[in-house]
Coordinates of C-alpha atoms and ligand atoms in Angstrom, one line a residue:
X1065 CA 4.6 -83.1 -188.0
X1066 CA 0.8 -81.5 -187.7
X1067 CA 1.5 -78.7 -185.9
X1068 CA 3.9 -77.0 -188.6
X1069 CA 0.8 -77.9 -191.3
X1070 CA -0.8 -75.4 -192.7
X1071 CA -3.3 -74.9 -190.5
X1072 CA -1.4 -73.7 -187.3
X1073 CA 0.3 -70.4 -188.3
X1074 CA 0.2 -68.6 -185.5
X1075 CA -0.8 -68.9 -181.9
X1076 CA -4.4 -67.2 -181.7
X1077 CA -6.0 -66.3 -178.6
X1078 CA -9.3 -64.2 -178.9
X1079 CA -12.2 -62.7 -176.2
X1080 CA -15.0 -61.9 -176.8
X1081 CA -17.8 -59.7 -174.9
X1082 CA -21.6 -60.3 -175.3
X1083 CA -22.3 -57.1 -173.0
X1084 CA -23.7 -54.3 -175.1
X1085 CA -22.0 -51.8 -175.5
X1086 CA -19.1 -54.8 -176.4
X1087 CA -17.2 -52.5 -177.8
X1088 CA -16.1 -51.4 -174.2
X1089 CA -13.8 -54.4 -174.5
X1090 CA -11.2 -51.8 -175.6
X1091 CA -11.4 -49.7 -172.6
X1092 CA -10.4 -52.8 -170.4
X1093 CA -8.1 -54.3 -173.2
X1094 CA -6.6 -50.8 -173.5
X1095 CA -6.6 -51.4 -177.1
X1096 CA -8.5 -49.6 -179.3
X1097 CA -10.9 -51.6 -181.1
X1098 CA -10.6 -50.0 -184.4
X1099 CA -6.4 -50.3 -184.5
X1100 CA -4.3 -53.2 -185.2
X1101 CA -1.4 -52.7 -183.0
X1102 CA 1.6 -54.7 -182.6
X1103 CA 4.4 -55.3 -179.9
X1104 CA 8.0 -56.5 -180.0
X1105 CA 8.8 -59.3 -177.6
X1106 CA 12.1 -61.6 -176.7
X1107 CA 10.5 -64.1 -179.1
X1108 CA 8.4 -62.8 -181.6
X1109 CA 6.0 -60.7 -182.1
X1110 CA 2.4 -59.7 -180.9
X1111 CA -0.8 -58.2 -182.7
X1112 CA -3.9 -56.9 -180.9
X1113 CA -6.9 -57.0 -183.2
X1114 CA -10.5 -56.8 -183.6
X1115 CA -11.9 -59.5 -185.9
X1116 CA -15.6 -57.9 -184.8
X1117 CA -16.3 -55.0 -183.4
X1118 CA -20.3 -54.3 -183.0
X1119 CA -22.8 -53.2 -180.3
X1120 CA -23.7 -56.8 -179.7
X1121 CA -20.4 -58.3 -179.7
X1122 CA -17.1 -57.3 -180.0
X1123 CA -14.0 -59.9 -180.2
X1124 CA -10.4 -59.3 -179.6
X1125 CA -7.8 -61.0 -180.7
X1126 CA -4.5 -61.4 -179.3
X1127 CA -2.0 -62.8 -182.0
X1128 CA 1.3 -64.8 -181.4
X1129 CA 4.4 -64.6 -184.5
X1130 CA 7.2 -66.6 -182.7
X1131 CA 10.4 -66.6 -184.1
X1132 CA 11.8 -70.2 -183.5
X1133 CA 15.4 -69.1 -184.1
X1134 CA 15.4 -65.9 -181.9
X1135 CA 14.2 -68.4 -179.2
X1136 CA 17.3 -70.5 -179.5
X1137 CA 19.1 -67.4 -179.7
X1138 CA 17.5 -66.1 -176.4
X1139 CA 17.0 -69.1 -174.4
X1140 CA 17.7 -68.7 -171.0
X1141 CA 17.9 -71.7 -169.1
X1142 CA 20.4 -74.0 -167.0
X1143 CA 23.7 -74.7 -168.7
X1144 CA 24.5 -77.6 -170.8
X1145 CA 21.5 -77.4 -172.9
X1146 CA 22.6 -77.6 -176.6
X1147 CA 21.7 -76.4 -179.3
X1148 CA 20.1 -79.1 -181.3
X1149 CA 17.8 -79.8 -183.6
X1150 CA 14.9 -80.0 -181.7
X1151 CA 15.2 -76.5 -180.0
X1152 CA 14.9 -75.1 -184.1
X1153 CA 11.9 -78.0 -184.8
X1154 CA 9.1 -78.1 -182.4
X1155 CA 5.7 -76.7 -181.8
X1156 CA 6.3 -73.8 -179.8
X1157 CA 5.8 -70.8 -182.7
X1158 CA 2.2 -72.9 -183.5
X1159 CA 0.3 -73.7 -180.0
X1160 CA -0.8 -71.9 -177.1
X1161 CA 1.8 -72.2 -174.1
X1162 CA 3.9 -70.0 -171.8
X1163 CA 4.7 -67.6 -174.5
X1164 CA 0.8 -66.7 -174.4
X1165 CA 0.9 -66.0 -170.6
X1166 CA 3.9 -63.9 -171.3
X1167 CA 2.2 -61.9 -173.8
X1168 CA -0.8 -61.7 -171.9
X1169 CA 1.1 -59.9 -168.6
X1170 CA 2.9 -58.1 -171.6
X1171 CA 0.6 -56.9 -173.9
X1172 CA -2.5 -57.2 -171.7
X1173 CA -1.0 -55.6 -168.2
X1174 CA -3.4 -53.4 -167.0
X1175 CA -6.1 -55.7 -167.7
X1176 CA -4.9 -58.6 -166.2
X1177 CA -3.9 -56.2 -163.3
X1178 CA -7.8 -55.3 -163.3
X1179 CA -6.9 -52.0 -164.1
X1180 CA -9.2 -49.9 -166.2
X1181 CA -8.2 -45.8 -166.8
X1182 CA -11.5 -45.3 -168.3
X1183 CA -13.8 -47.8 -167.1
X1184 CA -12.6 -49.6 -163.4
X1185 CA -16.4 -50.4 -163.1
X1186 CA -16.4 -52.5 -165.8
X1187 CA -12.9 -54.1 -164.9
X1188 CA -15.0 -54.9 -161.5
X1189 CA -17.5 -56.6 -162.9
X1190 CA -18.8 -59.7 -164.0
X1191 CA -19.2 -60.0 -168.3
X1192 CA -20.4 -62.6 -170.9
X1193 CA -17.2 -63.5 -171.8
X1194 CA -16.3 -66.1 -174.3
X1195 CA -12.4 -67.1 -175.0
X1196 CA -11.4 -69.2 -177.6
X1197 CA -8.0 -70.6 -178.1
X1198 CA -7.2 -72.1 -181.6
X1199 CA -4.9 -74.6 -180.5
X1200 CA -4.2 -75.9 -177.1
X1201 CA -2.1 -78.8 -176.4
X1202 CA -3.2 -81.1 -173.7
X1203 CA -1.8 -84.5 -173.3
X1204 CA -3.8 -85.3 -170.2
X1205 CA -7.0 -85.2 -172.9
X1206 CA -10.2 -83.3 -172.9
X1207 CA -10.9 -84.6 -169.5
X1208 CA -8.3 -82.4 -168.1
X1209 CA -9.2 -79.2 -169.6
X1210 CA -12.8 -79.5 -168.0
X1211 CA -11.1 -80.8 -164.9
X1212 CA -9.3 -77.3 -165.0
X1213 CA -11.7 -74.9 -166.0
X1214 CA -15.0 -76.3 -164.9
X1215 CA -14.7 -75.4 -161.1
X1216 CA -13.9 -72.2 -162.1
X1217 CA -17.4 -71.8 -163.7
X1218 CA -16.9 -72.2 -167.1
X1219 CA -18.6 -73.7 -169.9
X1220 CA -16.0 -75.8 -171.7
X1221 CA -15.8 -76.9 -175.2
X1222 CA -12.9 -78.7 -176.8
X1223 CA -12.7 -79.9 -179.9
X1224 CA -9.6 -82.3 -181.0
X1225 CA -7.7 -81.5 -183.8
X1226 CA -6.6 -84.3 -186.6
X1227 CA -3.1 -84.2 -186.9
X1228 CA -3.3 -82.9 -190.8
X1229 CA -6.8 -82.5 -192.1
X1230 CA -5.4 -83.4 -195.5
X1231 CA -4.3 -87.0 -194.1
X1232 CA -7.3 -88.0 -191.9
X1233 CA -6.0 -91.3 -191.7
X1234 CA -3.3 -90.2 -189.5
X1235 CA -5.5 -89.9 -186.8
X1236 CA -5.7 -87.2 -183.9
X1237 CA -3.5 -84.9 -182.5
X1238 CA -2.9 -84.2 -179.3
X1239 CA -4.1 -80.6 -179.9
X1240 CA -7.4 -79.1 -179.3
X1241 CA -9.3 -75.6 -180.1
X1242 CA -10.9 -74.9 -176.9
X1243 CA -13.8 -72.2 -176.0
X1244 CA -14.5 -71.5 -172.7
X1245 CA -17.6 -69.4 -171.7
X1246 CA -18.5 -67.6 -168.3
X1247 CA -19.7 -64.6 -166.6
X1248 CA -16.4 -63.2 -165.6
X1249 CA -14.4 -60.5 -164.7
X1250 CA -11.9 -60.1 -167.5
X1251 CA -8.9 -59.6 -164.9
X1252 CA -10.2 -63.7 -163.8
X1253 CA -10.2 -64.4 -167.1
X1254 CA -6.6 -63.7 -167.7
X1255 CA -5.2 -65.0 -165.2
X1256 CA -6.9 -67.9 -165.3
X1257 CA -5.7 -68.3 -168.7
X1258 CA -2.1 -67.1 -167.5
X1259 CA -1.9 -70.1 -165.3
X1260 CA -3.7 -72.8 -166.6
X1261 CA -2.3 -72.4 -170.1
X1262 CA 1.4 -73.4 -169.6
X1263 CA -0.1 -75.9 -167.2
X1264 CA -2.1 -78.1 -169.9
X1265 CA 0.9 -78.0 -171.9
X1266 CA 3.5 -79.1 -169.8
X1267 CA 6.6 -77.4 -171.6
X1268 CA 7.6 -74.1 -170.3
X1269 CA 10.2 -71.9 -172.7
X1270 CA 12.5 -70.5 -169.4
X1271 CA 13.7 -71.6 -166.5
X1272 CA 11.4 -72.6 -163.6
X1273 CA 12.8 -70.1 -160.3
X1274 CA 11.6 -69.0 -157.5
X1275 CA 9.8 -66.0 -159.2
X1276 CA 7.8 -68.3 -160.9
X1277 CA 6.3 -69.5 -157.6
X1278 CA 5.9 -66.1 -156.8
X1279 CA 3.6 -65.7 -160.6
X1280 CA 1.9 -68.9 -159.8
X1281 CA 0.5 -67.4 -156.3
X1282 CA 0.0 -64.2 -157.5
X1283 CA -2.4 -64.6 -160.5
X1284 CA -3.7 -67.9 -158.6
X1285 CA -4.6 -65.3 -156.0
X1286 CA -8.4 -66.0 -154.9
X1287 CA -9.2 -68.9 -156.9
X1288 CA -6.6 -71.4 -156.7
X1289 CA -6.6 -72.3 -153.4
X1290 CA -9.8 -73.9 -153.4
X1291 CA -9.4 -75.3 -156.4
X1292 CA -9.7 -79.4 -156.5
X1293 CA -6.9 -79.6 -158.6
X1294 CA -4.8 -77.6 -156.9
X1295 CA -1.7 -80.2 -156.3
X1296 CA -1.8 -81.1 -159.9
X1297 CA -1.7 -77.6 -161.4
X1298 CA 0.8 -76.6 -159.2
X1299 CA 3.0 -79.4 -159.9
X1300 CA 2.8 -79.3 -163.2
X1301 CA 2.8 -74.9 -163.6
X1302 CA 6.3 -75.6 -161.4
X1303 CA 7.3 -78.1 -164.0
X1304 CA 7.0 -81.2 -161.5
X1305 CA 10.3 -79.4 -159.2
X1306 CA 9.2 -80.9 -155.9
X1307 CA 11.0 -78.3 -153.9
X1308 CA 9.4 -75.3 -155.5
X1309 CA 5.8 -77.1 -155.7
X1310 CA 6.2 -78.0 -151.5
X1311 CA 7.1 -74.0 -151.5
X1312 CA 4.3 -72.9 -153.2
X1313 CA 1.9 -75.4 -151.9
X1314 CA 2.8 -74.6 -148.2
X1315 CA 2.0 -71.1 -149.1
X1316 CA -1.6 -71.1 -150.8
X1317 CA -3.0 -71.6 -147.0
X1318 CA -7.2 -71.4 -146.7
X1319 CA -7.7 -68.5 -147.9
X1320 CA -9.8 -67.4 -144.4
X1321 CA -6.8 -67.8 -142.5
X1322 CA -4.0 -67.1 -144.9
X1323 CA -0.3 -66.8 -143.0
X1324 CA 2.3 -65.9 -144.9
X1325 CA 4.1 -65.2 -141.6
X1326 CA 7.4 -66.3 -141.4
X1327 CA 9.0 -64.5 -144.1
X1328 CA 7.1 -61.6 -143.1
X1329 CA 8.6 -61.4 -139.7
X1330 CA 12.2 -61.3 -140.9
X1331 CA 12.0 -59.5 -143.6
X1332 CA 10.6 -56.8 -140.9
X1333 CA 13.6 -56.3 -139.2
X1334 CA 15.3 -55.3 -142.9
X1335 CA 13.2 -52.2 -143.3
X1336 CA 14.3 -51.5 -139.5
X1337 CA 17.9 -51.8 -140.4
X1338 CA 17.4 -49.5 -143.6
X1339 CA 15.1 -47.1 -141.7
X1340 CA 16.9 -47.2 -138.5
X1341 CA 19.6 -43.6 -138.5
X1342 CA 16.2 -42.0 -138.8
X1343 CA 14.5 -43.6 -135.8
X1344 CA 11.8 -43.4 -138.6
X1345 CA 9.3 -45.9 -137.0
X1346 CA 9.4 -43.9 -133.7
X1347 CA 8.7 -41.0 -135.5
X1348 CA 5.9 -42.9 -137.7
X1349 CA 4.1 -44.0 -134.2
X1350 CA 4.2 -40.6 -133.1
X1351 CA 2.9 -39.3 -135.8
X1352 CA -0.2 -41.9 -136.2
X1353 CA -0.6 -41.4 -132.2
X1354 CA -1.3 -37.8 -132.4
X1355 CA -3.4 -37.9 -135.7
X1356 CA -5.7 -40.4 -133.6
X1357 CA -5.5 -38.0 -130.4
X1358 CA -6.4 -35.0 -132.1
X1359 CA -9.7 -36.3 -133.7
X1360 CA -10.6 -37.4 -130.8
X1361 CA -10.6 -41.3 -130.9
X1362 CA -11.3 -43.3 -128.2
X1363 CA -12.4 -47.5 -130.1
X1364 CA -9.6 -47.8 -132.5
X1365 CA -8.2 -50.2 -135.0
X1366 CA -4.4 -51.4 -136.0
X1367 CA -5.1 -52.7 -139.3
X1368 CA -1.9 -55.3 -140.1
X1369 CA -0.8 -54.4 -136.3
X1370 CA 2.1 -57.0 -137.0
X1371 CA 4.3 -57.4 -133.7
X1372 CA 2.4 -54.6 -131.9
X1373 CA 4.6 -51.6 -131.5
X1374 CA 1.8 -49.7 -132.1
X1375 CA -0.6 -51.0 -130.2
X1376 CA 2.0 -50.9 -127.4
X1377 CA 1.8 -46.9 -127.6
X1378 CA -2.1 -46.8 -128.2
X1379 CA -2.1 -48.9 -124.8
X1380 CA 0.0 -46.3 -122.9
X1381 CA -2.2 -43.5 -123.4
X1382 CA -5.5 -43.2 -121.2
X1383 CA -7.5 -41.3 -124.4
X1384 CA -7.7 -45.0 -125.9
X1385 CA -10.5 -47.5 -124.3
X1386 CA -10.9 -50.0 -126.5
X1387 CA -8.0 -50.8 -129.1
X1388 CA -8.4 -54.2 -131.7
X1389 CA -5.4 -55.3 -133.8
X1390 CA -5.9 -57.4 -136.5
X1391 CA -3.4 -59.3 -138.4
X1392 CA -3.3 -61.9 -141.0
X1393 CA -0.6 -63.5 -139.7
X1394 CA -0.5 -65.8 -136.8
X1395 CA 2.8 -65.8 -136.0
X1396 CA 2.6 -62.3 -135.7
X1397 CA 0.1 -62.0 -133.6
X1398 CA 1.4 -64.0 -131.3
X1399 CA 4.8 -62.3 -131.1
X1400 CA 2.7 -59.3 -130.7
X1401 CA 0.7 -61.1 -127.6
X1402 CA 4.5 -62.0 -125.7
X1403 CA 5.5 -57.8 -126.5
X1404 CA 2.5 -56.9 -124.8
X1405 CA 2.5 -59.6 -122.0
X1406 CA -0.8 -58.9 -122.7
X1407 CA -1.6 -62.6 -120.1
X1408 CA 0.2 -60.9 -117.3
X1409 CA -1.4 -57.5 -117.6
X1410 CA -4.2 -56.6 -114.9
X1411 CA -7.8 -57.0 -115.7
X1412 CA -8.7 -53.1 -116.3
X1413 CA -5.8 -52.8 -118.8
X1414 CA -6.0 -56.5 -120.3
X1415 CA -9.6 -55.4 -121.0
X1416 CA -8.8 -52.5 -123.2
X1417 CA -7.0 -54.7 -126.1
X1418 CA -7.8 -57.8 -128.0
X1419 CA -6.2 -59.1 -130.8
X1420 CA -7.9 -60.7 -133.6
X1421 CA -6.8 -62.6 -137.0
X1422 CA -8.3 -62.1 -140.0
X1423 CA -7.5 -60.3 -143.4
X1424 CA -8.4 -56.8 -144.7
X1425 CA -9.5 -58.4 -147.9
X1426 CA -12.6 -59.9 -146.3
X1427 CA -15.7 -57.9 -145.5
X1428 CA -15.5 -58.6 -141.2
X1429 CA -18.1 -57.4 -139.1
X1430 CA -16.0 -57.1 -136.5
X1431 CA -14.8 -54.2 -138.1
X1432 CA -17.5 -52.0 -137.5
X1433 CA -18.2 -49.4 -134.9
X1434 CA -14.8 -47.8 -134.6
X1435 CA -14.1 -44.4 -133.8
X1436 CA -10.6 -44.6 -136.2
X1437 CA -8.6 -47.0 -137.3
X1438 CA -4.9 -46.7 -138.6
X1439 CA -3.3 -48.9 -141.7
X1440 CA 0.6 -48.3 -140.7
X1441 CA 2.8 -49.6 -143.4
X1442 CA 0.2 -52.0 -144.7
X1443 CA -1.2 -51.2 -148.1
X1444 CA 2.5 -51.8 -149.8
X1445 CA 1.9 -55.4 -148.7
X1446 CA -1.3 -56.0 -150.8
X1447 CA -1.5 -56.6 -154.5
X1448 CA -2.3 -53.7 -156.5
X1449 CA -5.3 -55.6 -157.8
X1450 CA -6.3 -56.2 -154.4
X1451 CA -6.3 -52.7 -153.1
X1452 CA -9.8 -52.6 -154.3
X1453 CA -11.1 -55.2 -151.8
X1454 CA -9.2 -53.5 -148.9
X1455 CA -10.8 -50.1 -149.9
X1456 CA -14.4 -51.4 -149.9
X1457 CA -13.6 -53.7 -146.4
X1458 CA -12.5 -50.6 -144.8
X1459 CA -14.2 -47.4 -146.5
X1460 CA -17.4 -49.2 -147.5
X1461 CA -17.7 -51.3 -144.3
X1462 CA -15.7 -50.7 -141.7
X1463 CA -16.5 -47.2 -142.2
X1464 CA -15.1 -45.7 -139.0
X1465 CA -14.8 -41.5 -138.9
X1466 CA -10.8 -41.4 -139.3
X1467 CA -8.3 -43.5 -141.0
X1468 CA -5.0 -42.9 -141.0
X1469 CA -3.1 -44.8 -143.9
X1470 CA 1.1 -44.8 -144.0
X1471 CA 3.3 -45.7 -146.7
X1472 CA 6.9 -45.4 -147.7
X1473 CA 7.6 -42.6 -150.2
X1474 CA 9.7 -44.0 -152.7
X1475 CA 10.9 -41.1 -153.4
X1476 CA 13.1 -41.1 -150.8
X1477 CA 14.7 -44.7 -150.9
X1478 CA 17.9 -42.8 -153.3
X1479 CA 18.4 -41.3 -149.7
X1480 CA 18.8 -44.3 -148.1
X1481 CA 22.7 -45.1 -147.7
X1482 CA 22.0 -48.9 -147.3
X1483 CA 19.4 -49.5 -149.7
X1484 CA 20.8 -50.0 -153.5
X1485 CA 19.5 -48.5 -156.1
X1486 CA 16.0 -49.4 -157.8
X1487 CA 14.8 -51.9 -154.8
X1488 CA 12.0 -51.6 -152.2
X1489 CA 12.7 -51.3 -148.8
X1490 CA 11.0 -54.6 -148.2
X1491 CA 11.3 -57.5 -149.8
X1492 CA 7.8 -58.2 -149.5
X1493 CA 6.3 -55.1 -150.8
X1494 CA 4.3 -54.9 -153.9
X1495 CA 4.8 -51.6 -154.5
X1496 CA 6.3 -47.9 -153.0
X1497 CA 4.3 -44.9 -154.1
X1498 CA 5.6 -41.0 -154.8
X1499 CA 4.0 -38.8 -153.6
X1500 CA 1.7 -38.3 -156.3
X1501 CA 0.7 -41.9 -156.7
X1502 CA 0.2 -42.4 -152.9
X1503 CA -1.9 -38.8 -153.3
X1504 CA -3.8 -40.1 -156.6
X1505 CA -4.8 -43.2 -154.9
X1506 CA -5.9 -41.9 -151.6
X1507 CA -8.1 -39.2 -153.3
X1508 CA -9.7 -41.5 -155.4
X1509 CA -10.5 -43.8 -152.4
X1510 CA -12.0 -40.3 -150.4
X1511 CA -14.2 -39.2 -153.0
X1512 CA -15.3 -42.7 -154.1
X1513 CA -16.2 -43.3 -150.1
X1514 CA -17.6 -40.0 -148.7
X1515 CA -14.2 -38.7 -147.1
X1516 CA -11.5 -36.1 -147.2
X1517 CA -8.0 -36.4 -146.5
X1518 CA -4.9 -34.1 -146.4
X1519 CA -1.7 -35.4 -146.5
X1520 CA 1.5 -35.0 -143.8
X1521 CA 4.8 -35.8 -143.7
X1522 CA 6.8 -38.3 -141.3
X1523 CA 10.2 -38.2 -140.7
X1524 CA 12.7 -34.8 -141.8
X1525 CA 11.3 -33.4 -145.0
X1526 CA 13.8 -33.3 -147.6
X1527 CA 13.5 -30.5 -150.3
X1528 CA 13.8 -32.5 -153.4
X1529 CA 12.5 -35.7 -152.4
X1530 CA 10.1 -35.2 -149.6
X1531 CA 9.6 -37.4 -146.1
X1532 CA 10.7 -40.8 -145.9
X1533 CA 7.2 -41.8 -145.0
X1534 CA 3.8 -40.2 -146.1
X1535 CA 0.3 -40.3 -144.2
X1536 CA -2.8 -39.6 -145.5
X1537 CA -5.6 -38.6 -142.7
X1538 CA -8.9 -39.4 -143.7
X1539 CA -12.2 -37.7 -142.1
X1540 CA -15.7 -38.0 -142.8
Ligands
SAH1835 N1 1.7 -52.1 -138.8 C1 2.9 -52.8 -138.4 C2 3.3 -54.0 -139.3 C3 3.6 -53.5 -140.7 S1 4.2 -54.9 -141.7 C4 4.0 -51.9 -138.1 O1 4.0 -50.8 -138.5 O2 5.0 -52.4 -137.5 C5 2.7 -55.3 -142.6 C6 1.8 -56.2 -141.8 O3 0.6 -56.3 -142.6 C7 2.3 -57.6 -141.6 O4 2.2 -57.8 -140.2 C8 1.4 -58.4 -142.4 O5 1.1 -59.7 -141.8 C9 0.1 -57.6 -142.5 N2 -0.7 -57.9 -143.6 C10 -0.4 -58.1 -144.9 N3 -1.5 -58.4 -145.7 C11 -2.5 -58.4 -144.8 C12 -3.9 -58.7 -145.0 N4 -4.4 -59.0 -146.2 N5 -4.7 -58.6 -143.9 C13 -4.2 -58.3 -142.7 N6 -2.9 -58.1 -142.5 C14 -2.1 -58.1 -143.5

């Protein structure tokens, strides 16, 4: 067979930047350019490496060993599957596949993240990028690969392999060395590449689950919904499973009105049931309340006001004339309209409150003008590499004097009888912050945006671990 020919050793993967200094591909890499360096995986191994490294250009290359009898040995898969021949004698350790997106989100974390230590400016932005994979199967032909990559702005170019260039008679493979060129932000890059890599080949090494849904809408996030070949690259990232590709499709709503809602109200009442001895989300409204009181607010904002409990209390108290929640959920919202009765209240009062949808990760004039605006037990919801959006819709544009942002302290959870070890209090957060982290973040965000911000505690303060919840006022 071709692929175990001597010309497909190894599965190659390289990028390469056109932006002078190029070299500052190894800030966002996180891989110095002038370093081989080399990681142990389930099934092989991986090498980061810098075939060129100039001003001009600067190309890194991300090298695949796999070890085709540690994969047998760590399959993990349904039961029943043997071990044959076949699993020991295939492709896999020679073409680009799912073991390449695994090594990107491995190797390449931060950057697919769009993390950058050094340089989060440069993560932000658009580069020349080129990325060139040595051999990509595709049975759907070269028609699919610029049916994938083209709407995403690339410039494609695919050339197909012969199945042995010693035996040209044998004709050609289905294998082709692709490079794809755009002005991109490397985290789009990746994930592009993380998705549509396993999808033109079809074969995925583990088990399709629901966390793979989960991956799909994840690094999808902000470019797959409108994509025109959305069903197809679902279907096919999902293996062709009908009930996960229904899942995933009902899920990448337009992206203007996204409405992951009904998970999100159940999984709501969790965190009340692990928060509830404390009374903690009394005690969290209280607190927000009086941070909004005490600056003075009159026009606020409930950022991801969910059913409304706090809008409920921001409508009991006089100080507040005009209060807006807004909620990217539907359903939500309108559970929060029946908790308010907001039809049967009279005119002066109904007057005060509206209740708007939308997302935080869209710049929305109807934003502006506010005298505060609180982000109660929000952030936790949003993707890490999304946080940036929501800082510049609120900070950069919304820009109202006070925020107040709340968050679980994650130090806390090992205090929390009912919560087992090592798992959020949500089943929908991304993340729970220390302290520190929640303290790192927010001070980056207030010196980046031209405000200050001390920190306070909600709930009893424990002495080793801290609050349950932590607030962060922010003034400018
Ligand atoms: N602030 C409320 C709800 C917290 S739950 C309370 O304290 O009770 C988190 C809420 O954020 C949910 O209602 C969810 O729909 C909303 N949310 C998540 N992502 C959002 C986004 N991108 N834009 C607007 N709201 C969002």
């Amino acid at each position: 067979m071709a692929a175990r020919s001597s010309i497909f050793k190894s599965v190659l993967l390289t990028i390469t930047n056109f932006e002078p200094p190029a070299t500052d591909l190894g800030y966002l890499l996180h891989k110095n350019p002038f370093h081989v360096q080399s990681f142990e995986l389930s099934f092989g191994k991986a090498h980061v490496f810098y075939p060129e490294a100039s001003k001009e250009r600067c190309t890194a290359a991300l090298l695949l060993e796999i070890d085709p009898v540690g994969l047998v040995r760590n399959r993990r898969g349904p039961a029943g599957e043997g071990g044959t021949l076949d699993q020991y004698v295939n492709d896999r350790p020679y073409v680009a596949s799912s073991f390449l997106s695994v090594a990107i989100a491995r190797v390449l974390a931060s950057a697919l993240g769009g993390r950058s230590k050094e340089r989060q400016e440069l993560a932000d932005k658009k580069l020349p990028l080129e990325a060139a994979i040595a051999v990509l199967p595709c049975r759907g032909g070269e028609s699919l690969i610029q049916r994938l990559f083209e709407p995403l702005g690339y410039e494609v170019r695919a050339e197909r392999q012969p199945l042995d260039k010693r035996f040209p008679e044998w004709g050609e493979s289905s294998y082709y060395k692709v490079t794809l060129k755009s002005d991109v932000r490397l985290q789009d890059l990746l994930s592009h590449l993380y998705v549509l890599i396993p999808v033109l080949d079809e074969e995925k090494h583990y088990w399709v689950g629901d966390d793979e849904v989960e991956k799909l809408l994840r690094h999808g996030e902000g470019w797959l919904q409108s994509h025109p070949e959305k069903p197809a690259i679902v279907r096919r990232y999902l293996k062709h499973q009908h009930r996960l590709t229904r899942d995933a499709l009902a899920r990448l709503v337009d992206e203007d009105q996204p409405d992951p809602d009904a998970a999100d109200t159940t999984h709501v009442q969790e965190e009340l049931v692990i928060e509830a001895p404390l009374r903690l989300w009394e005690q969290r409204l209280g607190a927000v309340v009086s941070a909004l009181k005490a600056g003075g607010a009159q026009r606020v904002l409930d950022l991801g006001c969910g059913e409304g409990r706090l809008l409920r209390a921001l409508l009991e108290d006089k100080q507040f004339s005009e209060i807006v929640g807004i909620d990217v959920s539907f359903r939500s919202l309108e559970i929060a309209k029946e908790r308010l009765r907001l039809d049967q209240l009279p005119p002066r009062q109904k007057e005060r409150i509206r209740l708007l949808h939308g997302s935080l990760m869209y710049k929305d004039r109807r934003l502006s003008g506010f005298d505060a605006a609180c982000v109660v037990e929000v952030i936790e919801h949003l993707d890490p590499p999304r946080l940036a959006a929501f800082e510049r819709v609120l900070f950069e544009h919304a820009r109202p004097d006070r925020i107040v942002i709340t968050t679980p302290n994650s130090e806390y959870n090992v205090r929390f009888a009912t919560l087992p070890g090592g798992q959020f209090r949500h089943k929908d957060h991304r993340f729970e912050w220390t302290r520190e982290q929640f303290r790192t973040w927010a001070s980056a965000v207030a010196s980046r945006s031209g405000y200050s911000v001390i920190y306070l505690p909600v709930g009893a303060e424990d002495p080793e671990v801290g609050a349950p919840t932590q607030m962060g006022v922010f003034t400018r």
